[in-house]
mmCIF file of C-alpha atoms in Angstrom:
data_model
loop_
_atom_site.group_PDB
_atom_site.id
_atom_site.type_symbol
_atom_site.label_atom_id
_atom_site.label_comp_id
_atom_site.label_asym_id
_atom_site.label_seq_id
_atom_site.Cartn_x
_atom_site.Cartn_y
_atom_site.Cartn_z
ATOM 1 C CA LEU A 1233 15.732 -8.089 4.486
ATOM 2 C CA ASP A 1234 16.873 -7.909 8.167
ATOM 3 C CA GLY A 1235 17.804 -11.438 9.025
ATOM 4 C CA GLY A 1236 14.497 -11.790 11.016
ATOM 5 C CA ASP A 1237 15.884 -9.457 13.819
ATOM 6 C CA GLY A 1238 13.535 -6.563 13.441
ATOM 7 C CA GLY A 1239 16.545 -4.385 12.903
ATOM 8 C CA HIS A 1240 15.235 -2.649 9.528
ATOM 9 C CA GLN A 1241 12.023 -1.759 11.336
ATOM 10 C CA ARG A 1242 14.003 -0.027 14.237
ATOM 11 C CA ARG A 1243 16.240 1.590 11.747
ATOM 12 C CA LEU A 1244 13.068 2.787 9.909
ATOM 13 C CA LEU A 1245 11.269 3.983 12.761
ATOM 14 C CA ASP A 1246 14.163 5.560 14.265
ATOM 15 C CA ARG A 1247 14.631 7.766 11.299
ATOM 16 C CA MET A 1248 10.933 8.904 11.307
ATOM 17 C CA GLY A 1249 10.646 12.517 12.421
ATOM 18 C CA ARG A 1250 7.353 12.225 14.266
ATOM 19 C CA PRO A 1251 6.354 8.726 15.880
ATOM 20 C CA GLY A 1252 3.293 7.464 14.286
ATOM 21 C CA THR A 1253 3.881 9.141 10.817
ATOM 22 C CA LEU A 1254 4.901 7.853 7.486
ATOM 23 C CA GLU A 1255 7.461 10.236 5.490
ATOM 24 C CA ARG A 1256 8.631 10.472 2.082
ATOM 25 C CA ALA A 1257 11.950 8.392 2.717
ATOM 26 C CA ASP A 1258 9.734 5.651 4.345
ATOM 27 C CA ALA A 1259 7.361 5.533 1.218
ATOM 28 C CA GLU A 1260 10.469 5.513 -1.062
ATOM 29 C CA GLN A 1261 11.915 2.500 0.922
ATOM 30 C CA LEU A 1262 8.331 0.718 0.341
ATOM 31 C CA ALA A 1263 8.170 1.561 -3.334
ATOM 32 C CA ASP A 1264 11.638 0.338 -3.706
ATOM 33 C CA GLU A 1265 10.808 -2.979 -2.169
ATOM 34 C CA ALA A 1266 7.655 -3.253 -4.271
ATOM 35 C CA THR A 1267 9.525 -2.556 -7.258
ATOM 36 C CA ARG A 1268 12.255 -5.187 -6.537
ATOM 37 C CA LEU A 1269 9.583 -7.756 -5.794
ATOM 38 C CA ALA A 1270 7.599 -6.955 -9.026
ATOM 39 C CA GLU A 1271 10.686 -6.968 -11.321
ATOM 40 C CA ALA A 1272 11.515 -10.486 -9.720
ATOM 41 C CA GLU A 1273 8.068 -11.872 -11.059
ATOM 42 C CA ALA A 1274 8.532 -9.625 -14.310
ATOM 43 C CA VAL A 1275 5.287 -7.487 -13.584
ATOM 44 C CA ALA A 1276 5.099 -3.917 -14.508
ATOM 45 C CA ILE A 1277 3.269 -2.177 -11.850
ATOM 46 C CA HIS A 1278 1.985 1.331 -10.208
ATOM 47 C CA ILE A 1279 2.851 1.980 -6.797
ATOM 48 C CA ALA A 1280 1.082 4.441 -4.524
ATOM 49 C CA VAL A 1281 1.800 5.365 -0.956
ATOM 50 C CA CYS A 1282 -0.244 7.739 1.198
ATOM 51 C CA ASP A 1283 -0.319 8.773 4.694
ATOM 52 C CA ALA A 1284 -3.163 7.860 7.436
ATOM 53 C CA ALA A 1285 -5.652 10.691 5.888
ATOM 54 C CA GLY A 1286 -5.066 9.359 2.428
ATOM 55 C CA HIS A 1287 -2.936 12.009 1.057
ATOM 56 C CA LEU A 1288 -0.480 10.772 -1.571
ATOM 57 C CA ILE A 1289 3.149 10.774 -0.541
ATOM 58 C CA LEU A 1290 4.732 9.019 -3.305
ATOM 59 C CA TYR A 1291 3.730 7.740 -6.890
ATOM 60 C CA LYS A 1292 5.823 5.465 -9.024
ATOM 61 C CA LYS A 1293 5.569 3.316 -12.009
ATOM 62 C CA HIS A 1294 7.459 0.978 -14.366
ATOM 63 C CA ASP A 1295 7.628 2.561 -17.908
ATOM 64 C CA ASP A 1296 5.560 -0.042 -19.387
ATOM 65 C CA ALA A 1297 2.978 -0.462 -16.808
ATOM 66 C CA ASN A 1298 -0.608 -0.147 -18.256
ATOM 67 C CA VAL A 1299 -2.327 3.080 -18.206
ATOM 68 C CA ILE A 1300 -5.525 2.364 -16.262
ATOM 69 C CA SER A 1301 -3.579 0.747 -13.122
ATOM 70 C CA GLY A 1302 -2.232 4.175 -11.846
ATOM 71 C CA ASP A 1303 -5.694 5.469 -10.659
ATOM 72 C CA ILE A 1304 -6.256 1.873 -9.461
ATOM 73 C CA ALA A 1305 -2.915 1.780 -7.247
ATOM 74 C CA ILE A 1306 -3.833 5.080 -5.907
ATOM 75 C CA ALA A 1307 -7.542 4.094 -4.847
ATOM 76 C CA LYS A 1308 -6.127 1.097 -3.313
ATOM 77 C CA ALA A 1309 -3.811 3.033 -1.096
ATOM 78 C CA PHE A 1310 -6.614 5.635 -0.241
ATOM 79 C CA THR A 1311 -8.996 2.955 0.572
ATOM 80 C CA SER A 1312 -6.720 0.960 2.805
ATOM 81 C CA ALA A 1313 -5.681 4.197 4.709
ATOM 82 C CA GLY A 1314 -9.301 5.112 5.118
ATOM 83 C CA THR A 1315 -10.586 1.836 6.225
ATOM 84 C CA GLY A 1316 -7.537 0.263 7.907
ATOM 85 C CA ALA A 1317 -8.116 -2.897 5.879
ATOM 86 C CA ALA A 1318 -6.471 -4.350 3.087
ATOM 87 C CA THR A 1319 -8.835 -3.719 -0.238
ATOM 88 C CA GLY A 1320 -9.350 -7.492 -0.915
ATOM 89 C CA ASP A 1321 -10.730 -7.895 2.454
ATOM 90 C CA LEU A 1322 -13.339 -5.332 1.808
ATOM 91 C CA THR A 1323 -14.892 -7.244 -1.162
ATOM 92 C CA ALA A 1324 -17.092 -9.717 0.458
ATOM 93 C CA ARG A 1325 -18.561 -6.950 2.686
ATOM 94 C CA THR A 1326 -19.508 -4.670 -0.204
ATOM 95 C CA LEU A 1327 -21.552 -7.350 -2.221
ATOM 96 C CA PRO A 1328 -25.391 -6.592 -2.658
ATOM 97 C CA GLY A 1329 -27.206 -7.283 0.663
ATOM 98 C CA GLU A 1330 -24.132 -6.580 2.779
ATOM 99 C CA PRO A 1331 -23.897 -3.412 4.853
ATOM 100 C CA GLY A 1332 -20.977 -1.975 2.698
ATOM 101 C CA TRP A 1333 -22.901 -2.356 -0.715
ATOM 102 C CA GLY A 1334 -21.857 0.457 -2.895
ATOM 103 C CA LEU A 1335 -18.786 1.548 -0.808
ATOM 104 C CA GLN A 1336 -16.497 1.261 -3.842
ATOM 105 C CA HIS A 1337 -18.879 3.802 -5.810
ATOM 106 C CA MET A 1338 -18.224 6.476 -2.967
ATOM 107 C CA ALA A 1339 -15.811 9.230 -2.817
ATOM 108 C CA SER A 1340 -16.010 10.102 -6.534
ATOM 109 C CA GLY A 1341 -14.487 6.570 -7.479
ATOM 110 C CA CYS A 1342 -11.717 6.820 -5.119
ATOM 111 C CA LEU A 1343 -12.301 3.565 -3.380
ATOM 112 C CA THR A 1344 -11.906 0.137 -4.292
ATOM 113 C CA THR A 1345 -12.163 -3.320 -3.242
ATOM 114 C CA LEU A 1346 -9.766 -4.786 -5.614
ATOM 115 C CA GLY A 1347 -7.096 -6.479 -3.994
ATOM 116 C CA GLY A 1348 -3.613 -4.909 -3.768
ATOM 117 C CA GLY A 1349 -4.022 -2.312 -1.144
ATOM 118 C CA VAL A 1350 -2.627 -2.459 2.354
ATOM 119 C CA ALA A 1351 -2.719 -0.592 5.561
ATOM 120 C CA LEU A 1352 0.504 0.234 7.050
ATOM 121 C CA ARG A 1353 0.691 0.329 10.922
ATOM 122 C CA HIS A 1354 2.981 1.246 13.627
ATOM 123 C CA ASN A 1355 1.955 0.195 17.135
ATOM 124 C CA GLU A 1356 -1.564 -0.882 15.781
ATOM 125 C CA GLN A 1357 -2.226 2.865 14.505
ATOM 126 C CA VAL A 1358 -2.616 3.299 10.744
ATOM 127 C CA ILE A 1359 0.152 5.419 9.872
ATOM 128 C CA GLY A 1360 -0.402 5.168 5.979
ATOM 129 C CA ALA A 1361 -1.254 2.865 3.091
ATOM 130 C CA LEU A 1362 0.368 1.308 0.111
ATOM 131 C CA GLY A 1363 -1.389 0.385 -3.164
ATOM 132 C CA VAL A 1364 -0.013 -1.735 -5.851
ATOM 133 C CA SER A 1365 -1.513 -2.176 -9.431
ATOM 134 C CA GLY A 1366 -0.537 -3.716 -12.751
ATOM 135 C CA GLY A 1367 -0.339 -7.400 -12.213
ATOM 136 C CA SER A 1368 -2.983 -9.949 -11.572
ATOM 137 C CA VAL A 1369 -5.083 -9.156 -8.370
ATOM 138 C CA ALA A 1370 -2.993 -12.017 -6.866
ATOM 139 C CA GLN A 1371 0.273 -10.597 -7.964
ATOM 140 C CA ASP A 1372 -0.900 -7.336 -6.736
ATOM 141 C CA VAL A 1373 -1.955 -8.577 -3.182
ATOM 142 C CA ALA A 1374 1.413 -10.533 -2.919
ATOM 143 C CA ILE A 1375 3.434 -7.613 -3.837
ATOM 144 C CA ALA A 1376 1.763 -5.148 -1.539
ATOM 145 C CA THR A 1377 1.802 -7.501 1.340
ATOM 146 C CA ALA A 1378 5.519 -8.640 1.332
ATOM 147 C CA ALA A 1379 6.568 -4.982 0.518
ATOM 148 C CA ALA A 1380 4.437 -3.586 3.635
ATOM 149 C CA ARG A 1381 6.499 -6.396 5.882
ATOM 150 C CA ILE A 1382 9.284 -3.995 6.138
ATOM 151 C CA LEU A 1383 7.390 -2.140 8.657
ATOM 152 C CA GLU A 1384 6.459 -5.115 10.525
ATOM 153 C CA THR A 1385 8.098 -6.114 13.912
#
C-alpha cells in the first residue's frame, strides 16, 4: 500500500486528533482495506472496528453477507480490544482444563475465540480492534490480519 516505506502509517497517525486513539476516518480506511481484500477473494463479509474500550466505531457489511456473521464480527473486535490478542490465539487458552475455560461464554456472549479479530496497536498500546466474519475462519483471519497491516510500521 505504501511501497514499504511506512508512509501510509505516518500519514494515518499524523491525521489522528489524539495520539494513541483510533478515529472514525481510520476505521473507515481499515474497513475499506478489508472490503478490498474480501472482494479480491470473492468473500462476503461483515466488518467491525472498535476503540480500545470495545465501543463500536464502525460496522460495515457486504449486501450478500450471511446474517449471523454480523454479531460475530462485532464480538471478534470487542474480544480483541479487551484482551489485546487475536481472537484465534485465545482458543487454546479457553479449552476445558485451561485457565481461560469459559471465557467465550462471558460478557453476555460478546466474547469469542473464533479467528478473525485482531488488536490494533500504536507504540505497543492497544488503540482498537478489527473484527471480520463471513468467510471461513482462515479467510477471516487472513483478511483481518492483512487489513490491520495498514497501521504497522
